[in-house]
PDB file of C-alpha atoms in Angstrom:
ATOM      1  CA  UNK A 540     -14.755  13.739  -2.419  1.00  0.00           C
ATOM      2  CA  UNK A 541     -15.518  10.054  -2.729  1.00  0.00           C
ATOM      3  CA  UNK A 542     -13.193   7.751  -2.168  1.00  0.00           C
ATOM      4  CA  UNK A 543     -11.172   4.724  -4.592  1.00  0.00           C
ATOM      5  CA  UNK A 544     -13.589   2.091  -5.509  1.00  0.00           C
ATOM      6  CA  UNK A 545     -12.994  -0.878  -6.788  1.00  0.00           C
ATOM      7  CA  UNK A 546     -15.288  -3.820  -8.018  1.00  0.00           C
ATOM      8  CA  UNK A 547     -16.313  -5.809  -7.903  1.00  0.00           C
ATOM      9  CA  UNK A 548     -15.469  -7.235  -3.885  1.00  0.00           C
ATOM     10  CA  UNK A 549     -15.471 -10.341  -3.969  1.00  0.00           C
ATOM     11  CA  UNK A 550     -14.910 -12.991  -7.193  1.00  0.00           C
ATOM     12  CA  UNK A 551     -14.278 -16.659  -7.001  1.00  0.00           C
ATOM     13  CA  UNK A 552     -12.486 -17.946 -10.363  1.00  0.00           C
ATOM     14  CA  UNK A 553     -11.231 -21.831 -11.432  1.00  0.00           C
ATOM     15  CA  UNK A 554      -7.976 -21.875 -12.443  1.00  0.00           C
ATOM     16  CA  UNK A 555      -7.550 -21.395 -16.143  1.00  0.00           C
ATOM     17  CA  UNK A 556      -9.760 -18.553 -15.792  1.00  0.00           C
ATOM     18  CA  UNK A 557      -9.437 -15.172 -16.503  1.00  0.00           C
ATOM     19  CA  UNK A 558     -10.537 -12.149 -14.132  1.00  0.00           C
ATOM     20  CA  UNK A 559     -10.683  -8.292 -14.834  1.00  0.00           C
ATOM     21  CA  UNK A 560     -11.049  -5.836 -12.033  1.00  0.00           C
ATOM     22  CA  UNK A 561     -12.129  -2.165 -11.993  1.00  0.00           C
ATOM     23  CA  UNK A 562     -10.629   0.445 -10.101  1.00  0.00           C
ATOM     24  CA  UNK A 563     -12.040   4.313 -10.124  1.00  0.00           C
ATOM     25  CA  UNK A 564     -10.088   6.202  -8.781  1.00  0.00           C
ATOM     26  CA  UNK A 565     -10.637   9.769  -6.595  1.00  0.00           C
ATOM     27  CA  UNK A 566     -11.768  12.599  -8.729  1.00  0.00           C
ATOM     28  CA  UNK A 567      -8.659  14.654 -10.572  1.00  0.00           C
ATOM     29  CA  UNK A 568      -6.336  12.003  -9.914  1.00  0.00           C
ATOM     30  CA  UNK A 569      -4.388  10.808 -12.468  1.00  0.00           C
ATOM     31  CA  UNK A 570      -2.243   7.968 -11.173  1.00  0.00           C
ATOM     32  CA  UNK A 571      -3.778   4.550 -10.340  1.00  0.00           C
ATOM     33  CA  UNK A 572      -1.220   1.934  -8.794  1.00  0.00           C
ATOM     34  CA  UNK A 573      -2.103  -1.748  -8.149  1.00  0.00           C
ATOM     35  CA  UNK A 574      -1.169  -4.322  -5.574  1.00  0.00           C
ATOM     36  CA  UNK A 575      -1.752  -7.791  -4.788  1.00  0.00           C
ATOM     37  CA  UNK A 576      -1.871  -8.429  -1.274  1.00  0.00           C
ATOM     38  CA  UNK A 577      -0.891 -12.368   0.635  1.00  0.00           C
ATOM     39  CA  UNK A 578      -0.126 -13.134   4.007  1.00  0.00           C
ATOM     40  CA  UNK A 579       2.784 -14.876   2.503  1.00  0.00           C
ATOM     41  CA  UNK A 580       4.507 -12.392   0.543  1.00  0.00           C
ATOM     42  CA  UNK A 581       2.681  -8.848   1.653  1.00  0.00           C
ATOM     43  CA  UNK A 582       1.621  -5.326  -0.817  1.00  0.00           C
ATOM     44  CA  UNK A 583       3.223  -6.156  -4.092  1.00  0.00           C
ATOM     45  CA  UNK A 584       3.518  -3.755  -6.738  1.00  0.00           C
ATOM     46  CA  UNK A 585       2.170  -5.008  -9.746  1.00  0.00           C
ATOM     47  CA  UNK A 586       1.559  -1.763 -12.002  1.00  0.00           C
ATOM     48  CA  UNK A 587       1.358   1.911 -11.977  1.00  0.00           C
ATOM     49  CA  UNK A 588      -0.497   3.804 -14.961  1.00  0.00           C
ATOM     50  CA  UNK A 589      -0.846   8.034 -15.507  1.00  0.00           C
ATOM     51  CA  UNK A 590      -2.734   9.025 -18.158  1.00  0.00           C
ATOM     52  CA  UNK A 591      -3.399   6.268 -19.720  1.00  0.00           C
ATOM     53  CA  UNK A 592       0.345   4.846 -20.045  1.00  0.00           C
ATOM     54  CA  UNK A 593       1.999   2.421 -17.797  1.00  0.00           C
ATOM     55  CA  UNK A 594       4.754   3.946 -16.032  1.00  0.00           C
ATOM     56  CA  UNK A 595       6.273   1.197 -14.114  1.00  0.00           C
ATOM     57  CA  UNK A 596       5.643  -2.567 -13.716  1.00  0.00           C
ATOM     58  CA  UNK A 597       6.093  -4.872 -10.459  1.00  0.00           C
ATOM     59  CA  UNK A 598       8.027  -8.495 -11.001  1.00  0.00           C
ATOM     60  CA  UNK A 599       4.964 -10.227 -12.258  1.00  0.00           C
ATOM     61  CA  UNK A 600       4.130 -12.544 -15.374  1.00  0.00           C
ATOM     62  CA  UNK A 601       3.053 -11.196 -17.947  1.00  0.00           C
ATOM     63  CA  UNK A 602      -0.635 -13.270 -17.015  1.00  0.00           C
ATOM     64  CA  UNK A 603      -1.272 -10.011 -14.950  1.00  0.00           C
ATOM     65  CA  UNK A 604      -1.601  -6.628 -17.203  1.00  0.00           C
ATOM     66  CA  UNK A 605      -3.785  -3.351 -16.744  1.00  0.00           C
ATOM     67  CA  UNK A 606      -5.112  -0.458 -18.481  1.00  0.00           C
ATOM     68  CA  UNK A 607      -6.219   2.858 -17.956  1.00  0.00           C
ATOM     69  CA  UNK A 608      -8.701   5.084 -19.661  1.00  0.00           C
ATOM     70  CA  UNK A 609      -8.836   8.744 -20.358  1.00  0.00           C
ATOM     71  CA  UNK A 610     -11.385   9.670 -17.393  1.00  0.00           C
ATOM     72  CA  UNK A 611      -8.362   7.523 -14.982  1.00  0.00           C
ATOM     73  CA  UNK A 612     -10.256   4.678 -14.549  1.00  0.00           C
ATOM     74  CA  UNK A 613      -8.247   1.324 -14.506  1.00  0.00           C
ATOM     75  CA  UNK A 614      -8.428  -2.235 -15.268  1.00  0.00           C
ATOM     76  CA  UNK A 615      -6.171  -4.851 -14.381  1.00  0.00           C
ATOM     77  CA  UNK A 616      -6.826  -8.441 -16.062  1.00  0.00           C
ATOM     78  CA  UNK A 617      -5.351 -11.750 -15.113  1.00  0.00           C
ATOM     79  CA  UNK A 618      -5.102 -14.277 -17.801  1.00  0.00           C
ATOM     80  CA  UNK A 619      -4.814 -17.871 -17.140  1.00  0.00           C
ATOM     81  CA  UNK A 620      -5.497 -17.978 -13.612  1.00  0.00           C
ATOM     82  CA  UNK A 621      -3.556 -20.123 -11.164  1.00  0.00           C
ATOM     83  CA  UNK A 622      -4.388 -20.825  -7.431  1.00  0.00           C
ATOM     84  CA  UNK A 623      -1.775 -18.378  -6.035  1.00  0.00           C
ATOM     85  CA  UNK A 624      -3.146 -15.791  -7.528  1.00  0.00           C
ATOM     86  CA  UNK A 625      -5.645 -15.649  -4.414  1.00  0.00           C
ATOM     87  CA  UNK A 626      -5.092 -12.494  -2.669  1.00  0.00           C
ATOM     88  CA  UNK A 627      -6.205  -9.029  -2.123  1.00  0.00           C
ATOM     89  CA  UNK A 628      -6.206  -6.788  -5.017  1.00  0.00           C
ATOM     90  CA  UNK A 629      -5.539  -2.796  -3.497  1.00  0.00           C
ATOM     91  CA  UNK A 630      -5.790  -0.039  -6.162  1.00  0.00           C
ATOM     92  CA  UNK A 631      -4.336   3.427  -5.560  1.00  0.00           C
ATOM     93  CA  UNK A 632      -4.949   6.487  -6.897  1.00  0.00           C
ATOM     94  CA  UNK A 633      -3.061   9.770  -6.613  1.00  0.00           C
ATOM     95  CA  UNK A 634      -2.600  12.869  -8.537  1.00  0.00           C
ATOM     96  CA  UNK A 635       0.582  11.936 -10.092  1.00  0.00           C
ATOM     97  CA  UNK A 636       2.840  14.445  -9.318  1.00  0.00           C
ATOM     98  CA  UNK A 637       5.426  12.223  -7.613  1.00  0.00           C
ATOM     99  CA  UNK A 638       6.215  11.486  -4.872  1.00  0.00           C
ATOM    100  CA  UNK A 639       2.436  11.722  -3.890  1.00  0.00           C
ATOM    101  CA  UNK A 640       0.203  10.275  -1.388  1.00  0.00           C
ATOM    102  CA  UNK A 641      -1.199   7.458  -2.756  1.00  0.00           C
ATOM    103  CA  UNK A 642      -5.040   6.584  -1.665  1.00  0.00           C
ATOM    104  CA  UNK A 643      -5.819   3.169  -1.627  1.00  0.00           C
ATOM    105  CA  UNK A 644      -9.559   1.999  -2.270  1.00  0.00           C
ATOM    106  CA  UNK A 645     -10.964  -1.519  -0.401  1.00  0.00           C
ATOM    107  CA  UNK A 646      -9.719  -3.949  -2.507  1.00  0.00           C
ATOM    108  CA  UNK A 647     -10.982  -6.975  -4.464  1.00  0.00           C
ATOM    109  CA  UNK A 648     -10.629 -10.341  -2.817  1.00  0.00           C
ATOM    110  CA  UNK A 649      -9.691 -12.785  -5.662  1.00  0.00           C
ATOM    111  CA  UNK A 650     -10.508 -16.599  -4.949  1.00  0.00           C
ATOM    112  CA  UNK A 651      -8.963 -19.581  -7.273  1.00  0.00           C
ATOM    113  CA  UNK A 652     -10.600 -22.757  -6.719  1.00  0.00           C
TER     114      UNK A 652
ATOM    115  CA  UNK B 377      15.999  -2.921  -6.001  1.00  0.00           C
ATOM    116  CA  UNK B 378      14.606  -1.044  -2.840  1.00  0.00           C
ATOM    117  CA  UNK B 379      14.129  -3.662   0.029  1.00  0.00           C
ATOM    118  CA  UNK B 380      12.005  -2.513   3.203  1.00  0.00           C
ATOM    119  CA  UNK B 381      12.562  -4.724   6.635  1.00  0.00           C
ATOM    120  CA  UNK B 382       9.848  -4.056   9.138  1.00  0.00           C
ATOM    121  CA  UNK B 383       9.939  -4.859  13.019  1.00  0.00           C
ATOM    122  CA  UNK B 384       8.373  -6.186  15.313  1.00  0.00           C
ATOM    123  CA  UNK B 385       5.785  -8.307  13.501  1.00  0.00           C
ATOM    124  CA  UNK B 386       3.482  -8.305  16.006  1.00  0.00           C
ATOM    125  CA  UNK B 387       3.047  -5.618  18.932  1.00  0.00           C
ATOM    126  CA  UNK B 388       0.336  -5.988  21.822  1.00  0.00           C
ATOM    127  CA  UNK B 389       0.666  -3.109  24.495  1.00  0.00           C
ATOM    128  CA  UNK B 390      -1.691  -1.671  27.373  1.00  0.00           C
ATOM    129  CA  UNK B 391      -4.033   0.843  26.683  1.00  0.00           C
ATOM    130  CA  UNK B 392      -2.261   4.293  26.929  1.00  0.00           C
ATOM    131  CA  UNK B 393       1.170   3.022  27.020  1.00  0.00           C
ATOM    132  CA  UNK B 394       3.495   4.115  23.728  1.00  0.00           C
ATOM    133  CA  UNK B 395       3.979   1.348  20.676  1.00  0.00           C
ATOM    134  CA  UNK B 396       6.803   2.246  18.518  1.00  0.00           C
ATOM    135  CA  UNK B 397       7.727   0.304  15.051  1.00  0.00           C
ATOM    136  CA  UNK B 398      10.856   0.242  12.745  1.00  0.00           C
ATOM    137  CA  UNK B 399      11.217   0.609   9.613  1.00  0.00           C
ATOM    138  CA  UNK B 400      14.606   0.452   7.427  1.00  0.00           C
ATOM    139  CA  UNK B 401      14.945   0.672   3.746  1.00  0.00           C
ATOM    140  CA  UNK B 402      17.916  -0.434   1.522  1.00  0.00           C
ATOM    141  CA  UNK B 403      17.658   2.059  -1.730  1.00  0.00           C
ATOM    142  CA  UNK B 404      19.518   5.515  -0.557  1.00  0.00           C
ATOM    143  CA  UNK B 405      17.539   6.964  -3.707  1.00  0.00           C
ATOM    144  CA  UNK B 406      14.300   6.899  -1.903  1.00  0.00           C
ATOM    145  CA  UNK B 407      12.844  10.022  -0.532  1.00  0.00           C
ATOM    146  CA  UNK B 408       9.347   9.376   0.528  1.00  0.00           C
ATOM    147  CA  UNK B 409       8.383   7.371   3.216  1.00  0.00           C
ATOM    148  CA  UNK B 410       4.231   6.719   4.520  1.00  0.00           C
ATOM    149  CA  UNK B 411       2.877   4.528   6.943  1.00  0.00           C
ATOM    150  CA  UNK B 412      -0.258   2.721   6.422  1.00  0.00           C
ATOM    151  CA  UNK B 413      -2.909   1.227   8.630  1.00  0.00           C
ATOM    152  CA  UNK B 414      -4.963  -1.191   7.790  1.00  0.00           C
ATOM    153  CA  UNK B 415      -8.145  -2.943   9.642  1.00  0.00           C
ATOM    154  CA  UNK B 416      -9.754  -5.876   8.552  1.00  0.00           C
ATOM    155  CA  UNK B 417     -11.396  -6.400   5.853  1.00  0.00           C
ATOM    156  CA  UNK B 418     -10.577  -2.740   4.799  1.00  0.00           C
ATOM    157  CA  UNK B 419      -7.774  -1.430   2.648  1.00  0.00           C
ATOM    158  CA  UNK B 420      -4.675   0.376   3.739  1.00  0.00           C
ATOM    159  CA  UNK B 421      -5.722   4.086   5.138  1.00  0.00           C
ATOM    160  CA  UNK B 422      -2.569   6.706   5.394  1.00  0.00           C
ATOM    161  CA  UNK B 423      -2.369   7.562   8.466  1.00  0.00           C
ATOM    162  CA  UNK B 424       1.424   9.818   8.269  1.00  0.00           C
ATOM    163  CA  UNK B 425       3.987  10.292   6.065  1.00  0.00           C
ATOM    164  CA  UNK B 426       7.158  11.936   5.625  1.00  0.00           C
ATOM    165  CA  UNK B 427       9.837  12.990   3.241  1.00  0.00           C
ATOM    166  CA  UNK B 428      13.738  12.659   3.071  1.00  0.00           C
ATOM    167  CA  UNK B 429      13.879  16.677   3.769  1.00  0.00           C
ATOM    168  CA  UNK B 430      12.132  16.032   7.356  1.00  0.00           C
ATOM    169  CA  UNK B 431      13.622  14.581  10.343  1.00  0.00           C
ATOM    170  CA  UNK B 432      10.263  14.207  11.852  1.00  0.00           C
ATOM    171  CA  UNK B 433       6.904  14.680  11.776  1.00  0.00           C
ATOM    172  CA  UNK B 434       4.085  14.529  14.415  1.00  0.00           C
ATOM    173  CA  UNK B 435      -0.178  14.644  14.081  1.00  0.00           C
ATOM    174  CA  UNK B 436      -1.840  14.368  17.511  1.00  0.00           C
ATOM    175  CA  UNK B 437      -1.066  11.111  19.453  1.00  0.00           C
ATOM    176  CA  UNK B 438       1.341   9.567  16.353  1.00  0.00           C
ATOM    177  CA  UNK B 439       4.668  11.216  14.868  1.00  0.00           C
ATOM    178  CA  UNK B 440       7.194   9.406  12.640  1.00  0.00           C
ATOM    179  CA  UNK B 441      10.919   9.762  12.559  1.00  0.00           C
ATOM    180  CA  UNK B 442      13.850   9.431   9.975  1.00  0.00           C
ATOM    181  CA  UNK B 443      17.268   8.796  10.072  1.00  0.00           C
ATOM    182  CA  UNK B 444      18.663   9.239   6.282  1.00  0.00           C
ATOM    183  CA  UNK B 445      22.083   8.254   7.524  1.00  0.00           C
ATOM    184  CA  UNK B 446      20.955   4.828   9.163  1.00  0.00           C
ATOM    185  CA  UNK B 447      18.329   4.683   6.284  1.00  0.00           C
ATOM    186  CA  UNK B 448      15.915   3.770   9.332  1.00  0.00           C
ATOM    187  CA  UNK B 449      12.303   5.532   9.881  1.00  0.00           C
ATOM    188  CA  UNK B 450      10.210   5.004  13.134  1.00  0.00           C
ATOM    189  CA  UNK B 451       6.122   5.262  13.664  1.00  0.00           C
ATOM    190  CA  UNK B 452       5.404   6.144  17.559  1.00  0.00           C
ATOM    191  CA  UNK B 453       1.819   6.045  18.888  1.00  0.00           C
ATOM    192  CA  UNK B 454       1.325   7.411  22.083  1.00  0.00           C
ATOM    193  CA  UNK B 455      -1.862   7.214  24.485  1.00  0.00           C
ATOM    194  CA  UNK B 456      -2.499   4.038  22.330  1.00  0.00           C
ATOM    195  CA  UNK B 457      -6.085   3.145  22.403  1.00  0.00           C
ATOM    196  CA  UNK B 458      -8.141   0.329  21.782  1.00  0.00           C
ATOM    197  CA  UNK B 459      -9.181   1.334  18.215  1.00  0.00           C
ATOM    198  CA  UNK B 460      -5.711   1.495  17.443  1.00  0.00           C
ATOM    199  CA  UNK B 461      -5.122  -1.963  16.938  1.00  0.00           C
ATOM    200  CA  UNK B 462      -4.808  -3.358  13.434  1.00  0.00           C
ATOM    201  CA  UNK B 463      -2.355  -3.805  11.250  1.00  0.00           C
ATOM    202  CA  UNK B 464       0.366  -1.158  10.165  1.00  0.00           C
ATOM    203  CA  UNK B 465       2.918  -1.296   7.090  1.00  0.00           C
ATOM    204  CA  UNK B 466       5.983   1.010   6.332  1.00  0.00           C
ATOM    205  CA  UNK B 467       6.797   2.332   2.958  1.00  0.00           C
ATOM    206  CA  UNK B 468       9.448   3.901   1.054  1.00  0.00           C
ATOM    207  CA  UNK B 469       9.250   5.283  -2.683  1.00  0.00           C
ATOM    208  CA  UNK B 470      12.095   6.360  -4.556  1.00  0.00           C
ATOM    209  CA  UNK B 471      12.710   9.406  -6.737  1.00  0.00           C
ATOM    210  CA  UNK B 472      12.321   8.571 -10.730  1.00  0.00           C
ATOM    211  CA  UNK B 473       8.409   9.674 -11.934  1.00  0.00           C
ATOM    212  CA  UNK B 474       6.806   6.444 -10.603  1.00  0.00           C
ATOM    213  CA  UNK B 475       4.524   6.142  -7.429  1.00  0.00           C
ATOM    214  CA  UNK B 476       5.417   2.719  -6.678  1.00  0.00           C
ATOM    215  CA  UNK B 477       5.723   1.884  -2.953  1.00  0.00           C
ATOM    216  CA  UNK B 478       7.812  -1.328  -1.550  1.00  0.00           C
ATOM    217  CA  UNK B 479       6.094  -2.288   1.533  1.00  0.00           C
ATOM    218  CA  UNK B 480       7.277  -3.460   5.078  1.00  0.00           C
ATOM    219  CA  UNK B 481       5.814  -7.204   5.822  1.00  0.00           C
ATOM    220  CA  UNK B 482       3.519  -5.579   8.333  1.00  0.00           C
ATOM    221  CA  UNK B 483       2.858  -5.000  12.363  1.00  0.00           C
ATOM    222  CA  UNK B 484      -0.100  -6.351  13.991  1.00  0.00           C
ATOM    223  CA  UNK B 485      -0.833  -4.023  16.847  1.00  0.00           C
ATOM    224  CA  UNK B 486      -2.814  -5.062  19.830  1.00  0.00           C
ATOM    225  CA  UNK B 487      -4.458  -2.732  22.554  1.00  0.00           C
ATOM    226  CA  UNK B 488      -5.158  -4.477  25.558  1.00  0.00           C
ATOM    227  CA  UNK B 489      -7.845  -2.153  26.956  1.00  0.00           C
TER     228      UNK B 489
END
């Protein structure tokens, strides 16, 4: 089976900005979880969706929402972007029948100038 | 909400000595517990997990242990080996139809070959 992918890799944004990222996940899976990762503050939950509805939300502003469609794949958007919003963006996907092992794809690495 | 303390932060042993890391988690609610590694430039990659019904749990050369009481859960790598260095993070997920994971801060492991 292939694995999570995300895209795109790499993006470098201004602030004010906004940024959407793509996330499919592994085939049958119905879950997809994001995370923002910083060496200051670590893997942050931001948002977890499951056929198509978001099931639980991370402490973030409400700059930072997702989606998901009916084939699983998932967007997350940021709105308004400032500079800490740098980081590593992780999706995960599982098959949603909690508490499942979540399978995380290679991230997108999110630059605010 | 759940709160996961992770030590040491860094780790550098000899190649084929044992590296051990900690783990302890705040929420007794949680029930599911993995342990990520992650090399650079890569995203996390599952490398064991374990659930609240399982004391421990062993694959090969790593095995993880958990004390429900203590709320504390261990990773042990033995024969460690040069490709075994990178960085490893704890988790814990608690029970209530959401795959969100609160990660540790992280353990940078060194193998001195």
């Amino acid at each position: 089976k292939a694995g999570v992918t995300q895209t795109p890799r790499y993006l470098i944004k201004t602030r004010g900005q906004q940024v959407t990222l793509s996330c499919s996940p592994i085939s049958g899976h119905r879950s997809v979880s994001w995370y923002q990762q910083t060496p200051g503050q670590g893997l942050q939950f931001l948002f977890e969706y499951f056929s198509e509805t978001q099931r639980n939300k991370g402490n973030f502003p409400g700059r930072f929402s997702g989606r998901q469609f009916s084939n699983s794949r998932s967007e997350m958007n940021v709105s308004t972007l400032e500079l800490g919003d740098s980081a590593l963006y992780l999706c995960a996907s599982s098959p949603g029948g909690y508490p499942d092992t979540q399978y995380f794809g290679p991230g997108t690495r999110l630059t605010v100038l | 909400g759940e709160n996961v303390e992770q030590h040491p932060s860094t780790l550098s042993v000899q190649e084929g000595d044992s590296a051990v890391i900690k783990c302890t988690y705040s929420d007794s609610a949680s029930n599911y517990f993995p342990w990520y590694k992650q090399e650079l430039g890569k995203g996390p990659q599952l490398i064991i997990d374990i659930r609240s019904n399982v004391g421990e749990k062993k694959d090969q050369r790593i095995a993880v242990t958990l004390n429900k009481t203590a709320k504390h859960f261990s990773l042990h790598i033995t024969e460690t080996q040069p490709e075994d260095s990178a960085v490893y993070f704890c988790a814990a997920s608690r029970r209530g139809g959401s795959e969100k994971l609160v990660f540790g801060k992280g353990t940078k492991l060194t193998v001195n070959p």
